[in-house]
CSV table of C-alpha atoms in Angstrom, one decimal:
chain,number,residue,atom,x,y,z
U,1,MET,CA,4.2,-7.8,-19.5
U,2,CYS,CA,5.9,-6.9,-16.5
U,3,GLY,CA,8.9,-4.5,-16.1
U,4,TYR,CA,10.5,-2.0,-18.0
U,5,ARG,CA,8.6,-1.4,-21.1
U,6,ARG,CA,6.7,-4.3,-20.4
U,7,GLY,CA,9.9,-6.7,-20.6
U,8,GLU,CA,9.8,-6.3,-24.3
U,9,VAL,CA,12.9,-4.2,-25.1
U,10,GLU,CA,16.5,-4.2,-23.5
U,11,ILE,CA,17.2,-2.0,-21.0
U,12,PRO,CA,19.3,0.8,-22.6
U,13,THR,CA,22.6,2.0,-21.8
U,14,VAL,CA,22.5,5.6,-21.9
U,15,PRO,CA,25.4,8.0,-22.6
U,16,VAL,CA,27.4,9.5,-19.8
U,17,VAL,CA,27.2,13.2,-19.9
U,18,ALA,CA,28.8,14.1,-16.7
U,19,THR,CA,31.7,12.1,-14.7
U,20,LEU,CA,32.5,12.4,-10.7
U,21,ALA,CA,35.3,11.2,-8.9
U,22,PRO,CA,35.7,10.5,-5.0
U,23,ALA,CA,36.7,13.2,-2.6
U,24,PRO,CA,37.5,13.6,1.2
U,25,GLY,CA,34.1,14.8,3.2
U,26,ASP,CA,30.4,14.8,2.4
U,27,ALA,CA,29.5,13.9,-1.0
U,28,SER,CA,25.9,14.8,-0.9
U,29,ASP,CA,26.0,18.2,-2.2
U,30,ARG,CA,28.5,17.5,-5.0
U,31,VAL,CA,26.5,14.4,-6.4
U,32,GLN,CA,23.0,16.2,-6.1
U,33,ALA,CA,24.2,19.0,-7.7
U,34,ALA,CA,25.6,17.2,-10.7
U,35,ILE,CA,22.0,14.9,-10.9
U,36,ASP,CA,20.7,18.7,-10.8
U,37,VAL,CA,22.4,19.7,-13.9
U,38,ILE,CA,21.7,16.4,-15.8
U,39,ALA,CA,17.8,17.6,-14.7
U,40,ALA,CA,17.9,20.9,-16.4
U,41,ARG,CA,19.2,19.6,-19.9
U,42,ALA,CA,16.8,18.8,-22.5
U,43,PRO,CA,15.8,15.2,-23.4
U,44,ASP,CA,17.0,13.5,-26.7
U,45,ALA,CA,14.6,12.0,-28.6
U,46,SER,CA,14.3,9.0,-26.7
U,47,GLY,CA,13.5,10.8,-23.7
U,48,PHE,CA,17.2,10.4,-21.9
U,49,ARG,CA,18.9,13.4,-20.3
U,50,GLY,CA,22.2,11.3,-19.9
U,51,ALA,CA,23.9,9.0,-17.3
U,52,LEU,CA,26.0,10.4,-14.1
U,53,LEU,CA,28.8,8.4,-13.9
U,54,LEU,CA,30.6,8.1,-10.3
U,55,ARG,CA,34.1,6.7,-10.6
U,56,LYS,CA,35.3,3.4,-8.4
U,57,GLY,CA,35.7,4.9,-5.0
U,58,GLU,CA,33.7,5.8,-1.6
U,59,TYR,CA,31.0,8.5,-1.7
U,60,ARG,CA,29.7,9.7,1.9
U,61,LEU,CA,26.2,10.6,1.7
U,62,SER,CA,24.6,12.0,4.9
U,63,ARG,CA,20.9,12.9,3.2
U,64,THR,CA,19.2,11.1,0.3
U,65,LEU,CA,19.8,11.4,-3.3
U,66,ARG,CA,16.9,12.5,-5.4
U,67,ILE,CA,16.4,12.2,-8.8
U,68,SER,CA,12.8,14.1,-9.8
U,69,ALA,CA,13.2,14.4,-13.6
U,70,SER,CA,13.0,12.1,-16.6
U,71,GLY,CA,15.6,10.6,-18.3
U,72,ILE,CA,18.6,10.2,-15.9
U,73,VAL,CA,20.6,7.3,-15.1
U,74,LEU,CA,23.0,7.3,-12.1
U,75,ARG,CA,25.8,4.8,-12.6
U,76,GLY,CA,28.9,3.4,-10.8
U,77,GLU,CA,32.0,1.3,-11.7
U,78,GLY,CA,31.0,-2.0,-9.9
U,79,SER,CA,28.7,-3.5,-7.2
U,80,GLU,CA,31.6,-4.9,-5.3
U,81,ALA,CA,33.7,-3.4,-2.5
U,82,ASP,CA,36.0,-2.1,-4.7
U,83,GLY,CA,33.6,-0.6,-6.9
U,84,THR,CA,31.5,2.4,-6.5
U,85,VAL,CA,30.3,2.7,-2.8
U,86,LEU,CA,27.7,5.1,-1.8
U,87,LEU,CA,28.0,5.1,2.2
U,88,ALA,CA,24.8,6.1,4.5
U,89,THR,CA,26.7,8.2,7.1
U,90,ALA,CA,23.7,9.9,8.5
U,91,ARG,CA,22.5,8.5,12.6
U,92,SER,CA,19.0,8.2,11.2
U,93,GLN,CA,16.8,6.2,9.2
U,94,TYR,CA,16.4,7.1,5.5
U,95,SER,CA,16.7,5.9,2.1
U,96,LEU,CA,19.9,6.8,0.1
U,97,ILE,CA,18.5,7.4,-3.5
U,98,GLU,CA,14.9,8.1,-4.1
U,99,ILE,CA,13.3,8.5,-7.1
U,100,GLY,CA,10.0,10.3,-8.3
U,101,THR,CA,8.6,13.7,-8.6
U,102,ASP,CA,9.2,16.3,-5.3
U,103,ASN,CA,5.4,16.2,-4.6
U,104,LEU,CA,4.6,12.8,-4.0
U,105,PRO,CA,0.9,11.4,-4.4
U,106,THR,CA,-0.6,9.9,-1.5
U,107,THR,CA,-4.0,8.5,-3.5
U,108,TRP,CA,-5.4,8.1,-6.7
U,109,LYS,CA,-7.5,10.9,-7.6
U,110,PRO,CA,-10.0,11.0,-10.5
U,111,VAL,CA,-10.0,13.7,-13.2
U,112,SER,CA,-13.2,15.5,-13.3
U,113,GLY,CA,-16.2,14.3,-15.3
U,114,THR,CA,-14.3,11.0,-16.0
U,115,TRP,CA,-15.7,8.7,-13.0
U,116,GLN,CA,-18.1,5.9,-14.1
U,117,LYS,CA,-19.5,2.6,-13.1
U,118,ILE,CA,-18.4,-0.5,-14.7
U,119,LEU,CA,-21.6,-1.8,-16.7
U,120,ASP,CA,-20.6,-5.5,-16.8
U,121,ALA,CA,-22.3,-7.8,-14.2
U,122,TYR,CA,-19.0,-9.7,-14.1
U,123,VAL,CA,-15.6,-9.0,-15.2
U,124,PRO,CA,-13.4,-12.0,-14.7
U,125,VAL,CA,-9.8,-11.9,-14.0
U,126,GLY,CA,-7.6,-11.5,-16.9
U,127,ALA,CA,-10.3,-9.2,-18.7
U,128,THR,CA,-8.9,-6.2,-20.7
U,129,ILE,CA,-12.5,-5.0,-21.8
U,130,VAL,CA,-15.1,-3.2,-19.7
U,131,SER,CA,-18.3,-1.7,-20.5
U,132,VAL,CA,-19.5,1.8,-19.7
U,133,LYS,CA,-22.5,4.1,-20.3
U,134,ASP,CA,-20.5,7.0,-22.1
U,135,ALA,CA,-17.0,6.1,-23.5
U,136,SER,CA,-16.6,9.5,-25.1
U,137,ARG,CA,-15.3,10.8,-22.1
U,138,TYR,CA,-12.2,8.8,-22.9
U,139,GLN,CA,-9.5,8.7,-25.5
U,140,VAL,CA,-7.0,6.1,-26.7
U,141,GLY,CA,-3.6,6.8,-24.5
U,142,ASP,CA,-5.6,7.9,-21.4
U,143,SER,CA,-4.2,6.4,-18.3
U,144,VAL,CA,-7.3,5.2,-16.0
U,145,VAL,CA,-7.7,3.3,-12.8
U,146,ILE,CA,-10.0,0.5,-12.8
U,147,GLN,CA,-11.4,0.3,-9.0
U,148,ARG,CA,-12.6,-2.9,-7.4
U,149,PRO,CA,-14.0,-1.5,-4.4
U,150,SER,CA,-14.1,-3.3,-1.2
U,151,THR,CA,-18.1,-3.8,0.2
U,152,ALA,CA,-19.1,-5.0,3.1
U,153,GLU,CA,-20.3,-8.0,1.6
U,154,TRP,CA,-17.2,-9.2,-0.2
U,155,ILE,CA,-15.3,-8.5,3.2
U,156,HIS,CA,-17.8,-10.8,4.7
U,157,ALA,CA,-17.7,-13.3,1.9
U,158,ILE,CA,-14.1,-13.8,2.9
U,159,GLY,CA,-14.6,-13.6,6.7
U,160,MET,CA,-12.1,-10.5,7.0
U,161,ASP,CA,-15.2,-9.1,9.2
U,162,SER,CA,-14.8,-11.7,11.7
U,163,ILE,CA,-11.1,-12.3,12.5
U,164,PRO,CA,-10.5,-14.0,15.9
U,165,PRO,CA,-8.7,-12.5,18.3
U,166,ARG,CA,-5.1,-12.6,19.2
U,167,SER,CA,-4.3,-15.0,22.3
U,168,ASP,CA,-1.6,-12.1,23.2
U,169,GLY,CA,-4.6,-9.7,23.9
U,170,GLY,CA,-3.1,-7.5,20.9
U,171,GLU,CA,-5.4,-5.3,18.7
U,172,VAL,CA,-7.0,-6.9,15.8
U,173,VAL,CA,-8.3,-4.2,13.5
U,174,GLN,CA,-11.4,-6.1,11.2
U,175,TRP,CA,-11.5,-4.9,7.5
U,176,GLU,CA,-13.7,-2.0,6.8
U,177,PRO,CA,-15.4,-1.3,3.5
U,178,GLY,CA,-13.7,1.4,1.7
U,179,HIS,CA,-10.4,0.7,3.2
U,180,ARG,CA,-9.3,-2.5,1.2
U,181,ASN,CA,-9.8,-1.3,-2.4
U,182,LEU,CA,-7.9,-2.5,-5.4
U,183,HIS,CA,-6.6,0.3,-8.0
U,184,PHE,CA,-5.5,-1.2,-11.6
U,185,ASP,CA,-3.3,1.3,-13.1
U,186,ARG,CA,-4.0,1.1,-16.7
U,187,VAL,CA,-3.6,2.5,-20.3
U,188,ILE,CA,-6.6,2.8,-23.0
U,189,THR,CA,-5.7,0.9,-26.4
U,190,ALA,CA,-9.0,0.9,-27.8
U,191,ILE,CA,-12.3,2.1,-27.6
U,192,THR,CA,-15.3,0.3,-29.8
U,193,GLY,CA,-18.5,2.0,-28.8
U,194,ASN,CA,-19.0,2.1,-25.1
U,195,GLN,CA,-16.4,-0.9,-24.2
U,196,ILE,CA,-13.0,0.4,-23.3
U,197,THR,CA,-9.7,-1.9,-23.9
U,198,VAL,CA,-6.8,-1.7,-21.7
U,199,ASP,CA,-3.2,-2.3,-21.9
U,200,ALA,CA,-2.7,-5.1,-19.2
U,201,PRO,CA,-5.4,-7.5,-17.4
U,202,ILE,CA,-7.3,-6.9,-14.1
U,203,CYS,CA,-6.0,-9.1,-11.6
U,204,ASN,CA,-9.3,-9.7,-9.5
U,205,SER,CA,-12.9,-10.0,-10.9
U,206,LEU,CA,-15.4,-7.5,-10.7
U,207,ASP,CA,-18.7,-8.6,-9.6
U,208,ALA,CA,-21.8,-6.8,-9.1
U,209,ALA,CA,-22.5,-8.8,-6.3
U,210,PHE,CA,-19.5,-7.0,-4.5
U,211,GLY,CA,-20.3,-3.9,-5.9
U,212,GLY,CA,-18.8,-4.3,-9.5
U,213,GLY,CA,-16.2,-1.6,-10.5
U,214,VAL,CA,-15.5,1.8,-11.7
U,215,ILE,CA,-13.0,3.5,-13.9
U,216,PHE,CA,-11.9,7.1,-14.1
U,217,ARG,CA,-8.9,8.7,-15.8
U,218,HIS,CA,-5.8,10.1,-13.6
U,219,ASP,CA,-3.3,12.4,-14.3
U,220,LEU,CA,-0.5,11.3,-11.8
U,221,GLU,CA,2.4,13.0,-12.7
U,222,ARG,CA,5.4,10.4,-13.0
U,223,ILE,CA,8.8,10.7,-14.1
U,224,ARG,CA,10.1,8.0,-16.8
U,225,GLU,CA,13.2,6.4,-18.2
U,226,VAL,CA,15.3,6.6,-15.3
U,227,GLY,CA,17.7,4.2,-13.8
U,228,VAL,CA,20.3,3.1,-11.1
U,229,GLU,CA,23.4,0.7,-12.4
U,230,ASN,CA,26.3,-0.8,-11.0
U,231,LEU,CA,26.5,0.8,-7.5
U,232,ARG,CA,27.1,-0.8,-4.0
U,233,GLY,CA,25.2,1.0,-1.1
U,234,ASP,CA,26.3,0.8,2.3
U,235,SER,CA,25.5,1.8,5.9
U,236,LEU,CA,27.5,2.8,8.5
U,237,TYR,CA,26.2,1.4,12.0
U,238,ASP,CA,27.2,0.8,15.5
U,239,GLY,CA,26.7,-2.7,16.6
U,240,PRO,CA,24.3,-5.8,15.2
U,241,THR,CA,21.3,-4.3,16.2
U,242,ASP,CA,21.7,-0.6,15.5
U,243,GLU,CA,18.3,0.9,13.9
U,244,ARG,CA,19.6,4.8,13.2
U,245,HIS,CA,21.6,4.3,10.0
U,246,GLY,CA,20.8,3.8,6.3
U,247,TRP,CA,17.3,2.0,6.0
U,248,THR,CA,16.8,1.7,2.2
U,249,PHE,CA,19.3,1.6,-0.4
U,250,ILE,CA,17.1,2.7,-3.4
U,251,ALA,CA,13.6,3.6,-3.1
U,252,PHE,CA,11.2,4.3,-6.4
U,253,ASN,CA,8.0,6.2,-5.7
U,254,ASN,CA,5.9,7.6,-8.9
U,255,VAL,CA,7.9,6.3,-11.5
U,256,ALA,CA,6.9,4.5,-15.1
U,257,ASP,CA,9.3,2.8,-16.9
U,258,GLY,CA,12.5,2.4,-14.9
U,259,TRP,CA,14.9,-0.2,-13.8
U,260,VAL,CA,17.8,-0.9,-11.2
U,261,ARG,CA,20.5,-3.5,-12.1
U,262,ASP,CA,23.8,-4.7,-11.0
U,263,VAL,CA,24.0,-3.2,-7.5
U,264,SER,CA,24.5,-4.3,-4.2
U,265,ALA,CA,23.3,-3.3,-0.7
U,266,THR,CA,25.1,-4.1,2.8
U,267,HIS,CA,24.1,-3.2,6.0
U,268,PHE,CA,20.7,-1.4,5.5
U,269,GLY,CA,17.6,-2.3,7.9
U,270,TYR,CA,14.8,-2.4,5.7
U,271,ALA,CA,15.3,-2.9,2.0
U,272,CYS,CA,17.9,-2.9,-0.9
U,273,VAL,CA,15.1,-1.6,-3.4
U,274,GLN,CA,11.8,-0.7,-2.6
U,275,LEU,CA,9.3,0.0,-5.6
U,276,GLY,CA,6.2,2.2,-3.9
U,277,LYS,CA,2.5,2.0,-5.0
U,278,PHE,CA,3.0,4.5,-7.8
U,279,ALA,CA,5.5,2.5,-9.3
U,280,ARG,CA,4.8,1.2,-12.6
U,281,ALA,CA,6.7,-1.1,-15.3
U,282,ILE,CA,9.8,-1.2,-13.3
U,283,THR,CA,12.8,-3.8,-13.7
U,284,VAL,CA,15.0,-5.0,-11.0
U,285,GLU,CA,17.8,-7.4,-12.0
U,286,ARG,CA,21.0,-8.6,-10.5
U,287,ALA,CA,20.4,-7.0,-7.2
U,288,LYS,CA,22.1,-8.2,-3.9
U,289,SER,CA,20.8,-7.6,-0.3
U,290,LEU,CA,23.9,-8.6,1.9
U,291,GLU,CA,24.3,-8.6,5.8
U,292,PRO,CA,21.2,-6.2,6.9
U,293,VAL,CA,21.5,-4.6,10.4
U,294,SER,CA,18.5,-4.0,12.4
U,295,LEU,CA,16.5,-5.9,15.1
U,296,ILE,CA,15.1,-9.0,13.8
U,297,GLN,CA,11.3,-8.2,13.8
U,298,GLY,CA,8.5,-6.8,12.3
U,299,GLY,CA,8.9,-3.9,9.8
U,300,ARG,CA,12.4,-4.8,9.1
U,301,ARG,CA,14.5,-6.4,6.4
U,302,TYR,CA,12.1,-6.3,3.2
U,303,ALA,CA,14.8,-7.1,1.0
U,304,PHE,CA,12.8,-6.6,-2.1
U,305,ALA,CA,9.7,-5.0,-1.5
U,306,VAL,CA,6.9,-4.5,-4.1
U,307,SER,CA,3.7,-2.4,-3.8
U,308,GLY,CA,3.7,-1.1,-7.7
U,309,GLN,CA,2.5,-3.1,-10.1
U,310,LEU,CA,3.7,-4.4,-13.7
U,311,CYS,CA,7.1,-4.7,-11.9
U,312,LEU,CA,9.8,-7.7,-12.6
U,313,VAL,CA,12.4,-8.3,-10.2
U,314,ARG,CA,14.5,-11.1,-11.6
U,315,ASP,CA,18.2,-12.5,-10.6
U,316,CYS,CA,18.0,-11.2,-7.5
U,317,TYR,CA,19.8,-12.7,-4.0
U,318,SER,CA,19.2,-11.9,-0.2
U,319,ALA,CA,20.9,-13.3,2.6
U,320,ASP,CA,19.8,-13.1,6.4
U,321,GLY,CA,16.7,-11.5,5.3
U,322,ARG,CA,13.0,-11.5,6.9
U,323,HIS,CA,10.5,-11.0,4.2
U,324,ASP,CA,12.8,-11.2,1.7
U,325,PHE,CA,10.9,-11.3,-1.7
U,326,VAL,CA,7.6,-9.6,-0.5
U,327,PHE,CA,4.5,-7.6,-1.7
U,328,GLY,CA,2.7,-5.2,0.4
U,329,GLY,CA,-1.0,-4.9,1.1
U,330,LEU,CA,-3.5,-4.3,-1.7
U,331,THR,CA,-0.9,-4.5,-4.5
U,332,PRO,CA,-3.0,-5.1,-7.4
U,333,GLY,CA,-0.4,-6.8,-10.1
U,334,PRO,CA,0.5,-8.3,-12.3
U,335,ASN,CA,4.0,-8.4,-11.1
U,336,VAL,CA,6.7,-11.1,-11.2
U,337,PHE,CA,9.6,-12.4,-8.7
U,338,LEU,CA,11.7,-14.5,-11.1
U,339,ASP,CA,15.0,-16.2,-10.8
U,340,CYS,CA,15.3,-15.2,-7.3
U,341,THR,CA,17.1,-16.9,-4.2
U,342,ALA,CA,16.9,-16.0,-0.5
U,343,GLU,CA,19.3,-17.8,2.2
U,344,ARG,CA,19.1,-17.9,5.7
U,345,ALA,CA,15.7,-16.3,5.6
U,346,GLN,CA,14.4,-15.2,9.0
U,347,ALA,CA,10.6,-15.3,7.8
U,348,ASP,CA,8.6,-16.3,5.0
U,349,SER,CA,8.5,-14.8,1.2
U,350,GLY,CA,5.6,-13.9,-0.4
U,351,PRO,CA,2.4,-11.4,-0.2
U,352,HIS,CA,2.6,-10.1,3.2
U,353,LEU,CA,-0.9,-8.6,4.0
U,354,LEU,CA,-4.3,-7.3,2.6
U,355,TRP,CA,-5.5,-9.1,-0.7
U,356,SER,CA,-2.8,-8.4,-3.0
U,357,CYS,CA,-3.2,-10.1,-6.3
U,358,GLY,CA,-1.9,-11.2,-9.6
U,359,MET,CA,1.7,-12.5,-8.3
U,360,LEU,CA,3.9,-14.6,-10.1
U,361,PHE,CA,6.7,-16.6,-8.1
U,362,ASP,CA,8.9,-18.0,-10.7
U,363,ASN,CA,11.8,-20.2,-9.9
U,364,VAL,CA,12.1,-18.6,-6.8
U,365,THR,CA,13.9,-20.5,-3.8
U,366,VAL,CA,13.6,-19.6,-0.2
U,367,ARG,CA,16.1,-21.6,2.1
U,368,GLY,CA,15.7,-21.6,6.0
U,369,ASN,CA,11.8,-20.4,5.6
U,370,GLU,CA,8.4,-21.2,3.8
U,371,LEU,CA,7.1,-19.3,0.4
U,372,ASN,CA,3.5,-18.8,1.3
U,373,ILE,CA,0.2,-17.2,-0.1
U,374,ARG,CA,-2.3,-17.8,2.8
U,375,ASN,CA,-4.5,-16.1,5.4
U,376,ARG,CA,-2.4,-14.5,7.9
U,377,GLY,CA,-5.5,-14.4,10.1
U,378,ASN,CA,-4.7,-11.7,13.2
U,379,LEU,CA,-1.3,-11.3,12.4
U,380,GLY,CA,-0.1,-7.9,12.8
U,381,THR,CA,-3.3,-6.2,13.6
U,382,GLY,CA,-5.3,-8.4,10.9
U,383,GLN,CA,-3.3,-9.1,7.9
U,384,GLY,CA,-6.0,-11.8,7.1
U,385,TRP,CA,-6.2,-12.9,3.2
U,386,THR,CA,-2.8,-11.9,1.5
U,387,GLY,CA,-2.9,-13.1,-1.9
U,388,ALA,CA,-5.4,-14.3,-4.6
U,389,ASN,CA,-5.1,-15.0,-8.1
U,390,SER,CA,-1.3,-16.0,-7.9
U,391,VAL,CA,1.0,-18.6,-8.9
U,392,LEU,CA,4.1,-20.2,-7.4
U,393,TRP,CA,5.8,-21.9,-10.3
U,394,ASN,CA,8.6,-24.0,-10.1
U,395,CYS,CA,9.6,-22.8,-6.5
U,396,SER,CA,11.6,-24.4,-3.7
U,397,ALA,CA,11.4,-23.8,-0.1
U,398,ASP,CA,11.4,-25.7,3.2
U,399,ARG,CA,7.7,-25.2,3.1
U,400,PHE,CA,5.3,-23.7,1.5
U,401,VAL,CA,1.6,-22.3,2.8
U,402,CYS,CA,-0.8,-22.2,-0.2
U,403,GLU,CA,-4.5,-21.4,-0.1
U,404,ASN,CA,-7.4,-20.4,-1.7
U,405,PRO,CA,-9.4,-17.5,-0.5
U,406,PRO,CA,-13.3,-17.2,-1.1
U,407,THR,CA,-13.8,-15.9,-4.3
U,408,ALA,CA,-10.6,-16.3,-5.7
U,409,GLN,CA,-8.2,-18.7,-6.5
U,410,ASN,CA,-4.5,-19.4,-6.4
U,411,TRP,CA,-2.0,-22.2,-7.8
U,412,ALA,CA,1.4,-23.9,-7.2
U,413,ILE,CA,3.2,-25.7,-9.6
U,414,GLY,CA,6.2,-27.9,-9.9
U,415,CYS,CA,7.4,-27.1,-6.3
U,416,VAL,CA,9.8,-28.7,-4.1
U,417,GLY,CA,9.4,-28.6,-0.7
U,418,ALA,CA,6.7,-29.1,2.4
U,419,VAL,CA,3.4,-28.3,1.1
U,420,SER,CA,0.2,-27.5,2.7
U,421,GLY,CA,-3.1,-25.4,2.1
U,422,ASN,CA,-6.3,-26.0,-0.2
U,423,ALA,CA,-4.7,-24.2,-3.3
U,424,ASN,CA,-4.5,-25.9,-6.6
U,425,TRP,CA,-1.4,-28.0,-6.4
U,426,ASP,CA,0.0,-29.7,-9.0
U,427,LEU,CA,3.2,-31.6,-9.8
U,428,ARG,CA,4.6,-31.6,-6.2
U,429,GLY,CA,8.0,-32.2,-5.7
U,430,ILE,CA,8.6,-32.4,-9.6
U,431,HIS,CA,9.5,-29.2,-11.9
U,432,ALA,CA,6.9,-28.2,-14.2
U,433,THR,CA,7.4,-27.8,-18.3
U,434,PRO,CA,8.1,-25.0,-19.5
U,435,THR,CA,11.0,-24.3,-16.7
U,436,SER,CA,10.0,-20.4,-16.6
U,437,LEU,CA,6.2,-19.8,-16.9
U,438,TYR,CA,7.3,-15.8,-17.4
U,439,ARG,CA,9.8,-16.7,-20.2
U,440,ALA,CA,7.3,-18.8,-22.0
U,441,GLN,CA,4.7,-16.3,-22.0
U,442,LEU,CA,6.8,-13.5,-22.8
U,443,HIS,CA,8.0,-15.9,-26.0
U,444,ASP,CA,4.6,-16.1,-26.9
U,445,ARG,CA,3.9,-12.5,-26.7
U,446,LEU,CA,6.8,-11.6,-29.0
U,447,GLY,CA,5.8,-14.3,-31.5
U,448,GLN,CA,9.0,-16.3,-30.6
């Protein structure tokens, strides 16, 4: 159920309504103006305004291109060096393409009168039904958040109030109640009495012993049906450790049902594609991160970085990254990395910090480093338990560390490489059947 429209339909080919050709000088204003003209069009019955086609050649961009209206596709004529190349020219760290509304949210805000405690004493991982006192406050089709609180009792149970000091004397921040909440963004599909059914399972249990959970309606503004395809992003730079240049090729913010396909990013310092925490149901496929330029240290070279939910990253490639296929902190899931490969990895792939959950790494290969779901303890300033209720399926890496945190489980099945950790291991060194867990579940859901 991850990806554009739950992965159940093909990504559409949106008709071209405007075309630009390369021209000398900075193209930022010209390309942005063309995007804005399309944004002023009325959407068709499917919600599309149209595609802007950028003909082959180089487009020098000194500032960020922004897509802030639904139904717009930015399309080129190829992701190789002889295709459509968007070149970041400014001497600063910036995203070359940003997608989302102009007013970016910072937190989930309940609609007045809709916040309620969930009454169930225990709601298991994978559940889609919760009970409340008064379901009349909601309607089928409402967007809601199911919040799992981070109480002092839970933090103590997982040992994150006693993270040991760093040997170098660096700062360590113990986890604080209320600062590690999970927010599952869902849509109500049925209401029966005071039971509410949502469109996707929760990926962490709600236990009354640890504060249970709450539900509330949200009215987060998002744009939809947007895509970026058949483009190459590049960045000017001054030497192999330069950090004043293009930082991220494509960033999705508050977007639902969008996509990136057939793109490549060269010489960026941070990411090819970044999916922010308000991104939902995004597919990224056949994307490449190549020759990143930055210092090789923290906060750099996160080639494909996911903090949203119900997202699918498939058939993607990264070379010379650090955390090539990575989840940010408190990423609520479900999310999938499928058929992805990292070469010459400078650090591990996997969830990076702060209890992300509902992750599937399906046929992911990491050459030169590790693929991990583990307790990072006092790394950073106290990254601690990185992942829960997640699966490594038919993956390959130099080494795996997969551990079970208190109150949750992780699985590693059919993985090839050196292994350690107390997770649920099966078929070590032998790939499992079916070849892909994601595809098998998709076929089952579609009745194929």
